[in-house]
C-alpha positions as a LaTeX table, in Angstrom:
\begin{tabular}{lrrr}
\hline
Residue & $x$ (\AA) & $y$ (\AA) & $z$ (\AA) \\
\hline
Met1 & 84.61 & 48.33 & $-96.30$ \\
Ala2 & 84.14 & 44.81 & $-94.94$ \\
Lys3 & 86.70 & 43.68 & $-92.42$ \\
Lys4 & 89.16 & 41.20 & $-93.91$ \\
Thr5 & 88.88 & 37.71 & $-92.43$ \\
Lys6 & 92.16 & 36.45 & $-91.03$ \\
Asp7 & 93.50 & 32.96 & $-91.50$ \\
Asp8 & 93.29 & 30.82 & $-88.36$ \\
Ile9 & 95.49 & 27.72 & $-88.33$ \\
Arg10 & 96.19 & 25.65 & $-85.23$ \\
Ile11 & 98.39 & 22.60 & $-84.69$ \\
Ile12 & 97.92 & 20.56 & $-81.53$ \\
Arg13 & 98.73 & 17.18 & $-80.04$ \\
Pro14 & 95.45 & 16.11 & $-78.42$ \\
Glu15 & 95.61 & 14.94 & $-74.82$ \\
Pro16 & 93.52 & 11.83 & $-75.54$ \\
Leu17 & 96.02 & 10.71 & $-78.21$ \\
Pro18 & 99.33 & 12.64 & $-78.28$ \\
Thr19 & 100.91 & 10.34 & $-80.89$ \\
Val20 & 98.67 & 11.96 & $-83.53$ \\
Glu21 & 99.08 & 15.62 & $-84.50$ \\
Leu22 & 95.96 & 17.55 & $-85.48$ \\
Leu23 & 95.61 & 20.65 & $-87.64$ \\
Thr24 & 92.53 & 22.84 & $-87.89$ \\
Gly25 & 92.44 & 25.62 & $-90.44$ \\
Arg26 & 90.19 & 28.45 & $-91.59$ \\
Ile27 & 91.99 & 29.65 & $-94.70$ \\
His28 & 91.34 & 32.71 & $-96.83$ \\
Asp29 & 94.68 & 34.10 & $-97.99$ \\
His30 & 97.40 & 31.58 & $-97.23$ \\
Ala31 & 98.76 & 29.45 & $-100.07$ \\
Tyr32 & 100.63 & 26.32 & $-98.98$ \\
Arg33 & 103.98 & 25.77 & $-100.66$ \\
Pro34 & 104.48 & 22.32 & $-102.29$ \\
His35 & 105.62 & 19.94 & $-99.58$ \\
Ala36 & 105.19 & 16.39 & $-98.29$ \\
His37 & 104.91 & 14.72 & $-94.89$ \\
Glu38 & 106.46 & 11.57 & $-93.50$ \\
Glu39 & 103.09 & 10.66 & $-91.97$ \\
Tyr40 & 99.71 & 9.92 & $-93.53$ \\
Ala41 & 97.74 & 13.17 & $-93.78$ \\
Ile42 & 94.04 & 12.35 & $-93.42$ \\
Gly43 & 91.31 & 14.93 & $-93.00$ \\
Val44 & 88.11 & 16.60 & $-94.14$ \\
Val45 & 87.14 & 19.85 & $-95.84$ \\
Glu46 & 84.45 & 21.17 & $-93.48$ \\
Ala47 & 83.30 & 24.18 & $-95.51$ \\
Gly48 & 84.18 & 26.12 & $-98.64$ \\
Val49 & 86.43 & 24.90 & $-101.44$ \\
Gln50 & 90.18 & 24.37 & $-101.54$ \\
Arg51 & 92.15 & 24.50 & $-104.77$ \\
Tyr52 & 94.26 & 21.39 & $-104.24$ \\
Arg53 & 97.49 & 21.07 & $-106.22$ \\
Glu54 & 99.79 & 18.10 & $-106.79$ \\
Pro55 & 102.38 & 17.26 & $-109.47$ \\
Gly56 & 99.68 & 15.63 & $-111.62$ \\
Gly57 & 97.30 & 18.58 & $-111.71$ \\
Thr58 & 95.00 & 20.99 & $-109.84$ \\
Tyr59 & 91.61 & 19.93 & $-108.48$ \\
Pro60 & 88.73 & 21.46 & $-106.47$ \\
Ala61 & 88.22 & 20.03 & $-102.98$ \\
Pro62 & 84.72 & 21.11 & $-101.88$ \\
Ala63 & 83.14 & 20.63 & $-98.46$ \\
Gly64 & 82.83 & 16.94 & $-97.62$ \\
Thr65 & 86.02 & 15.94 & $-99.44$ \\
Leu66 & 88.34 & 13.57 & $-97.59$ \\
Tyr67 & 92.09 & 14.16 & $-97.76$ \\
Thr68 & 93.81 & 10.77 & $-98.01$ \\
Leu69 & 97.50 & 11.52 & $-98.53$ \\
Asn70 & 100.20 & 8.89 & $-98.24$ \\
Pro71 & 103.63 & 9.63 & $-96.75$ \\
Gly72 & 105.73 & 11.45 & $-99.32$ \\
Asp73 & 102.81 & 12.72 & $-101.43$ \\
Val74 & 103.75 & 16.22 & $-102.59$ \\
His75 & 100.85 & 18.65 & $-102.38$ \\
Ala76 & 99.96 & 22.33 & $-102.05$ \\
Gly77 & 96.82 & 24.42 & $-102.07$ \\
Glu78 & 94.90 & 27.59 & $-101.39$ \\
Ala79 & 91.34 & 28.86 & $-101.19$ \\
Ala80 & 89.43 & 28.47 & $-104.45$ \\
Thr81 & 87.04 & 31.36 & $-103.68$ \\
Glu82 & 87.00 & 34.53 & $-101.59$ \\
Ala83 & 84.88 & 32.68 & $-99.01$ \\
Gly84 & 87.90 & 30.53 & $-98.13$ \\
Tyr85 & 87.71 & 27.02 & $-96.73$ \\
His86 & 87.76 & 25.25 & $-93.37$ \\
Tyr87 & 89.34 & 21.87 & $-92.75$ \\
Arg88 & 90.59 & 19.40 & $-90.15$ \\
Leu89 & 93.56 & 17.12 & $-90.63$ \\
Ala90 & 95.31 & 14.37 & $-88.70$ \\
Tyr91 & 98.95 & 13.42 & $-89.23$ \\
Val92 & 99.06 & 9.69 & $-88.50$ \\
Pro93 & 102.52 & 8.06 & $-88.17$ \\
Glu94 & 103.11 & 5.10 & $-90.47$ \\
Asn95 & 103.75 & 2.63 & $-87.65$ \\
Leu96 & 100.54 & 3.71 & $-85.89$ \\
Leu97 & 98.36 & 3.18 & $-88.96$ \\
His98 & 100.09 & $-0.15$ & $-89.61$ \\
Ser99 & 99.23 & $-1.27$ & $-86.08$ \\
Tyr100 & 95.61 & $-0.11$ & $-86.44$ \\
Leu101 & 95.33 & $-2.11$ & $-89.67$ \\
Glu102 & 97.17 & $-5.05$ & $-88.07$ \\
Ile103 & 99.94 & $-4.91$ & $-90.63$ \\
Glu104 & 103.46 & $-5.80$ & $-89.60$ \\
Ser105 & 105.88 & $-3.04$ & $-90.55$ \\
Gly106 & 109.26 & $-3.65$ & $-92.11$ \\
Ala107 & 109.43 & $-7.15$ & $-93.54$ \\
Phe108 & 105.79 & $-7.18$ & $-94.72$ \\
Pro109 & 105.73 & $-7.44$ & $-98.55$ \\
Ser110 & 103.05 & $-4.74$ & $-98.93$ \\
His111 & 102.31 & $-1.34$ & $-97.48$ \\
Pro112 & 99.03 & 0.56 & $-96.89$ \\
His113 & 98.40 & 3.01 & $-99.70$ \\
Phe114 & 95.37 & 5.22 & $-100.39$ \\
Arg115 & 94.35 & 5.05 & $-104.04$ \\
Gln116 & 93.43 & 8.74 & $-104.36$ \\
Arg117 & 94.57 & 11.92 & $-102.62$ \\
Leu118 & 91.06 & 13.40 & $-102.65$ \\
Thr119 & 88.27 & 10.97 & $-101.78$ \\
Gln120 & 84.50 & 11.37 & $-101.96$ \\
Asp121 & 82.63 & 9.44 & $-99.24$ \\
Pro122 & 80.11 & 11.78 & $-97.54$ \\
Ala123 & 79.07 & 9.45 & $-94.70$ \\
Leu124 & 82.63 & 8.53 & $-93.78$ \\
Ala125 & 83.75 & 12.16 & $-94.09$ \\
Arg126 & 81.10 & 13.22 & $-91.56$ \\
Glu127 & 82.10 & 10.43 & $-89.16$ \\
Phe128 & 85.83 & 11.14 & $-89.45$ \\
Asn129 & 85.25 & 14.85 & $-88.92$ \\
Arg130 & 83.27 & 14.05 & $-85.76$ \\
Val131 & 86.11 & 11.85 & $-84.49$ \\
Leu132 & 88.71 & 14.55 & $-85.16$ \\
Ala133 & 86.57 & 17.14 & $-83.38$ \\
Ser134 & 86.20 & 14.87 & $-80.34$ \\
Leu135 & 89.99 & 14.50 & $-80.12$ \\
Thr136 & 90.30 & 18.24 & $-79.47$ \\
Asp137 & 87.92 & 17.99 & $-76.50$ \\
Pro138 & 90.00 & 17.49 & $-73.31$ \\
Ala139 & 87.00 & 15.83 & $-71.66$ \\
Thr140 & 87.06 & 13.00 & $-74.21$ \\
Cys141 & 87.98 & 9.61 & $-72.74$ \\
Arg142 & 91.31 & 8.48 & $-74.19$ \\
Val143 & 90.14 & 4.89 & $-74.69$ \\
Lys144 & 86.97 & 6.08 & $-76.45$ \\
Ala145 & 88.89 & 8.53 & $-78.63$ \\
Glu146 & 91.45 & 6.00 & $-79.82$ \\
Ser147 & 88.80 & 3.30 & $-80.31$ \\
Glu148 & 86.82 & 5.60 & $-82.61$ \\
Leu149 & 89.95 & 6.58 & $-84.49$ \\
Val150 & 90.95 & 2.93 & $-85.01$ \\
Leu151 & 87.51 & 1.99 & $-86.33$ \\
Thr152 & 87.21 & 5.01 & $-88.60$ \\
Leu153 & 90.69 & 4.68 & $-90.09$ \\
Arg154 & 90.12 & 0.98 & $-90.72$ \\
Ala155 & 86.83 & 1.75 & $-92.48$ \\
Leu156 & 88.52 & 4.46 & $-94.55$ \\
Phe157 & 91.34 & 2.17 & $-95.59$ \\
His158 & 89.10 & $-0.78$ & $-96.40$ \\
Arg159 & 86.94 & 1.41 & $-98.65$ \\
His160 & 89.60 & 3.56 & $-100.26$ \\
Gly161 & 92.99 & 1.96 & $-99.67$ \\
Glu162 & 94.94 & $-1.06$ & $-100.76$ \\
Leu163 & 98.00 & $-3.05$ & $-99.81$ \\
Ala164 & 100.29 & $-1.95$ & $-102.60$ \\
Pro165 & 103.14 & $-4.40$ & $-103.29$ \\
Lys166 & 106.52 & $-3.05$ & $-102.34$ \\
Glu167 & 108.47 & $-2.52$ & $-105.53$ \\
Leu168 & 112.07 & $-3.60$ & $-105.67$ \\
Pro169 & 113.94 & $-0.30$ & $-105.61$ \\
Asp170 & 116.25 & 0.47 & $-108.51$ \\
Ala171 & 119.71 & 1.96 & $-108.12$ \\
Gly172 & 118.26 & 5.47 & $-108.41$ \\
Ala173 & 115.82 & 4.87 & $-105.55$ \\
His174 & 118.63 & 3.54 & $-103.35$ \\
Ala175 & 120.73 & 6.59 & $-104.15$ \\
Met176 & 117.90 & 9.01 & $-103.40$ \\
Arg177 & 117.20 & 7.35 & $-100.04$ \\
Arg178 & 120.88 & 7.73 & $-99.23$ \\
Val179 & 120.81 & 11.41 & $-100.18$ \\
Lys180 & 117.64 & 12.09 & $-98.16$ \\
Ala181 & 119.20 & 10.47 & $-95.09$ \\
Tyr182 & 122.34 & 12.57 & $-95.62$ \\
Ile183 & 120.27 & 15.76 & $-95.85$ \\
Lys184 & 118.35 & 14.94 & $-92.65$ \\
Gln185 & 121.56 & 14.22 & $-90.77$ \\
Arg186 & 123.33 & 17.39 & $-91.93$ \\
Ala187 & 120.51 & 19.87 & $-92.52$ \\
Ala188 & 121.98 & 22.26 & $-89.95$ \\
Glu189 & 125.14 & 22.57 & $-92.06$ \\
Pro190 & 125.58 & 24.74 & $-95.18$ \\
Leu191 & 125.01 & 21.87 & $-97.61$ \\
Thr192 & 125.83 & 22.30 & $-101.29$ \\
Leu193 & 124.37 & 20.80 & $-104.44$ \\
Thr194 & 127.78 & 19.29 & $-105.17$ \\
Glu195 & 127.76 & 17.38 & $-101.86$ \\
Met196 & 124.29 & 16.01 & $-102.51$ \\
Ala197 & 125.17 & 14.96 & $-106.06$ \\
Glu198 & 128.33 & 13.24 & $-104.83$ \\
Gln199 & 126.28 & 11.24 & $-102.32$ \\
Ala200 & 124.17 & 10.00 & $-105.22$ \\
Gly201 & 127.15 & 9.42 & $-107.49$ \\
Leu202 & 125.65 & 11.66 & $-110.17$ \\
Ser203 & 126.48 & 14.89 & $-111.95$ \\
Arg204 & 124.73 & 17.93 & $-110.51$ \\
Tyr205 & 122.41 & 18.25 & $-113.52$ \\
His206 & 121.48 & 14.55 & $-113.51$ \\
Phe207 & 121.05 & 14.60 & $-109.73$ \\
Ile208 & 118.53 & 17.48 & $-109.86$ \\
Arg209 & 116.41 & 15.60 & $-112.40$ \\
Val210 & 116.56 & 12.22 & $-110.64$ \\
Phe211 & 115.91 & 13.70 & $-107.18$ \\
Lys212 & 112.78 & 15.54 & $-108.33$ \\
Lys213 & 111.54 & 12.45 & $-110.16$ \\
His214 & 111.79 & 10.35 & $-106.98$ \\
Thr215 & 110.63 & 12.91 & $-104.39$ \\
Gly216 & 108.46 & 15.38 & $-106.31$ \\
Leu217 & 110.57 & 18.24 & $-104.93$ \\
Ala218 & 113.71 & 20.03 & $-106.10$ \\
Pro219 & 116.75 & 19.44 & $-103.83$ \\
His220 & 116.61 & 22.94 & $-102.33$ \\
Ala221 & 112.87 & 22.61 & $-101.61$ \\
Tyr222 & 113.40 & 19.27 & $-99.89$ \\
Leu223 & 116.27 & 20.70 & $-97.81$ \\
Thr224 & 114.11 & 23.64 & $-96.72$ \\
Gln225 & 111.26 & 21.28 & $-95.80$ \\
Val226 & 113.60 & 19.14 & $-93.68$ \\
Arg227 & 114.89 & 22.24 & $-91.91$ \\
Val228 & 111.34 & 23.41 & $-91.21$ \\
Phe229 & 110.34 & 20.05 & $-89.72$ \\
Gln230 & 113.51 & 19.97 & $-87.62$ \\
Ala231 & 112.89 & 23.54 & $-86.45$ \\
Lys232 & 109.36 & 22.60 & $-85.41$ \\
Ala233 & 110.65 & 19.64 & $-83.41$ \\
Ala234 & 113.28 & 21.85 & $-81.78$ \\
Ile235 & 110.68 & 24.46 & $-80.78$ \\
Glu236 & 108.39 & 21.77 & $-79.37$ \\
Ser237 & 111.33 & 20.44 & $-77.32$ \\
Gly238 & 111.76 & 23.85 & $-75.67$ \\
Leu239 & 114.41 & 25.67 & $-77.71$ \\
Thr240 & 114.03 & 29.40 & $-78.26$ \\
Leu241 & 113.10 & 30.53 & $-81.76$ \\
Ala242 & 116.60 & 31.88 & $-82.39$ \\
Asp243 & 118.24 & 28.66 & $-81.20$ \\
Ala244 & 115.80 & 26.54 & $-83.21$ \\
Ala245 & 116.67 & 28.51 & $-86.36$ \\
Leu246 & 120.37 & 27.98 & $-85.76$ \\
Ala247 & 119.97 & 24.30 & $-84.88$ \\
Ser248 & 118.02 & 23.57 & $-88.05$ \\
Gly249 & 120.31 & 25.36 & $-90.49$ \\
Phe250 & 118.47 & 28.61 & $-91.22$ \\
Ala251 & 120.46 & 31.80 & $-91.76$ \\
Asp252 & 118.40 & 33.59 & $-89.12$ \\
Gln253 & 115.06 & 33.58 & $-87.31$ \\
Ser254 & 113.27 & 35.60 & $-89.98$ \\
His255 & 114.32 & 33.14 & $-92.69$ \\
Met256 & 113.00 & 30.28 & $-90.55$ \\
Thr257 & 109.72 & 32.11 & $-89.97$ \\
Arg258 & 109.10 & 32.70 & $-93.69$ \\
Ser259 & 109.83 & 29.08 & $-94.61$ \\
Phe260 & 107.87 & 27.74 & $-91.63$ \\
Lys261 & 104.75 & 29.73 & $-92.48$ \\
Ala262 & 104.91 & 28.73 & $-96.16$ \\
Ile263 & 104.56 & 25.07 & $-95.16$ \\
Phe264 & 102.45 & 25.16 & $-91.98$ \\
Gly265 & 100.51 & 28.38 & $-92.49$ \\
Ile266 & 101.44 & 29.65 & $-89.02$ \\
Thr267 & 104.53 & 31.22 & $-87.51$ \\
Pro268 & 106.99 & 29.35 & $-85.27$ \\
Gly269 & 105.99 & 31.70 & $-82.46$ \\
Lys270 & 102.45 & 30.36 & $-82.51$ \\
Val271 & 103.74 & 26.80 & $-82.16$ \\
Gln272 & 105.93 & 27.93 & $-79.27$ \\
Lys273 & 102.93 & 29.42 & $-77.44$ \\
His274 & 101.16 & 26.05 & $-77.48$ \\
His275 & 104.11 & 24.30 & $-75.87$ \\
\hline
\end{tabular}
């Protein structure tokens, strides 16, 4: 019997550019739970095929595909074949990409937005993959690494992005932003659906529908995601796994571990070892 290939997922902050978080993955069995990031998630499928899922459908992402996800884009995925898939990904903070594109954040009437979540541009995919690989090399000059990242991200945006006009938010959008801020502030507490609905000024049934429409996630899924991200930050700051679970609102360490792995593909302990 052939030996089963294990998943290998690593998350690092490269020494040449610690403001950007990198993920490398060799995936065979893991299926990512639907989730979203506050950063741009930009990367490349190096080999194999991923079955990429988003609220609008399911699509194949073969080798050479560029991931171009905007902040808040809900997505999930798993290997499309037994051979699995390999990929590299960079989480780029909004303010960093804005500065690279020379866009003023905040009052600017538009915001950078990639037109598609999966993009086909073989030459640019090869170049971006090379840049991401160089960022993991500690011998890489920091100035060179960031210069290449700036140039590649600008090329990617100019070919496949746009300055989407900022829409005037309706009352529902305002309410959902208020609820999301409330959840982030109080994620460590035993929040209830009633509390969330009251923050939005809606009935519980109406709140569930409106929240999912605006975020792509059910309230409980969004709360779990926030707790996972807060647990990750707590672990990276030096807290023990047990303390991180408590500080981020999980019932116990095992509950945190299950939720953490569903989103990141690795256990909290593996993140702790790299810090």
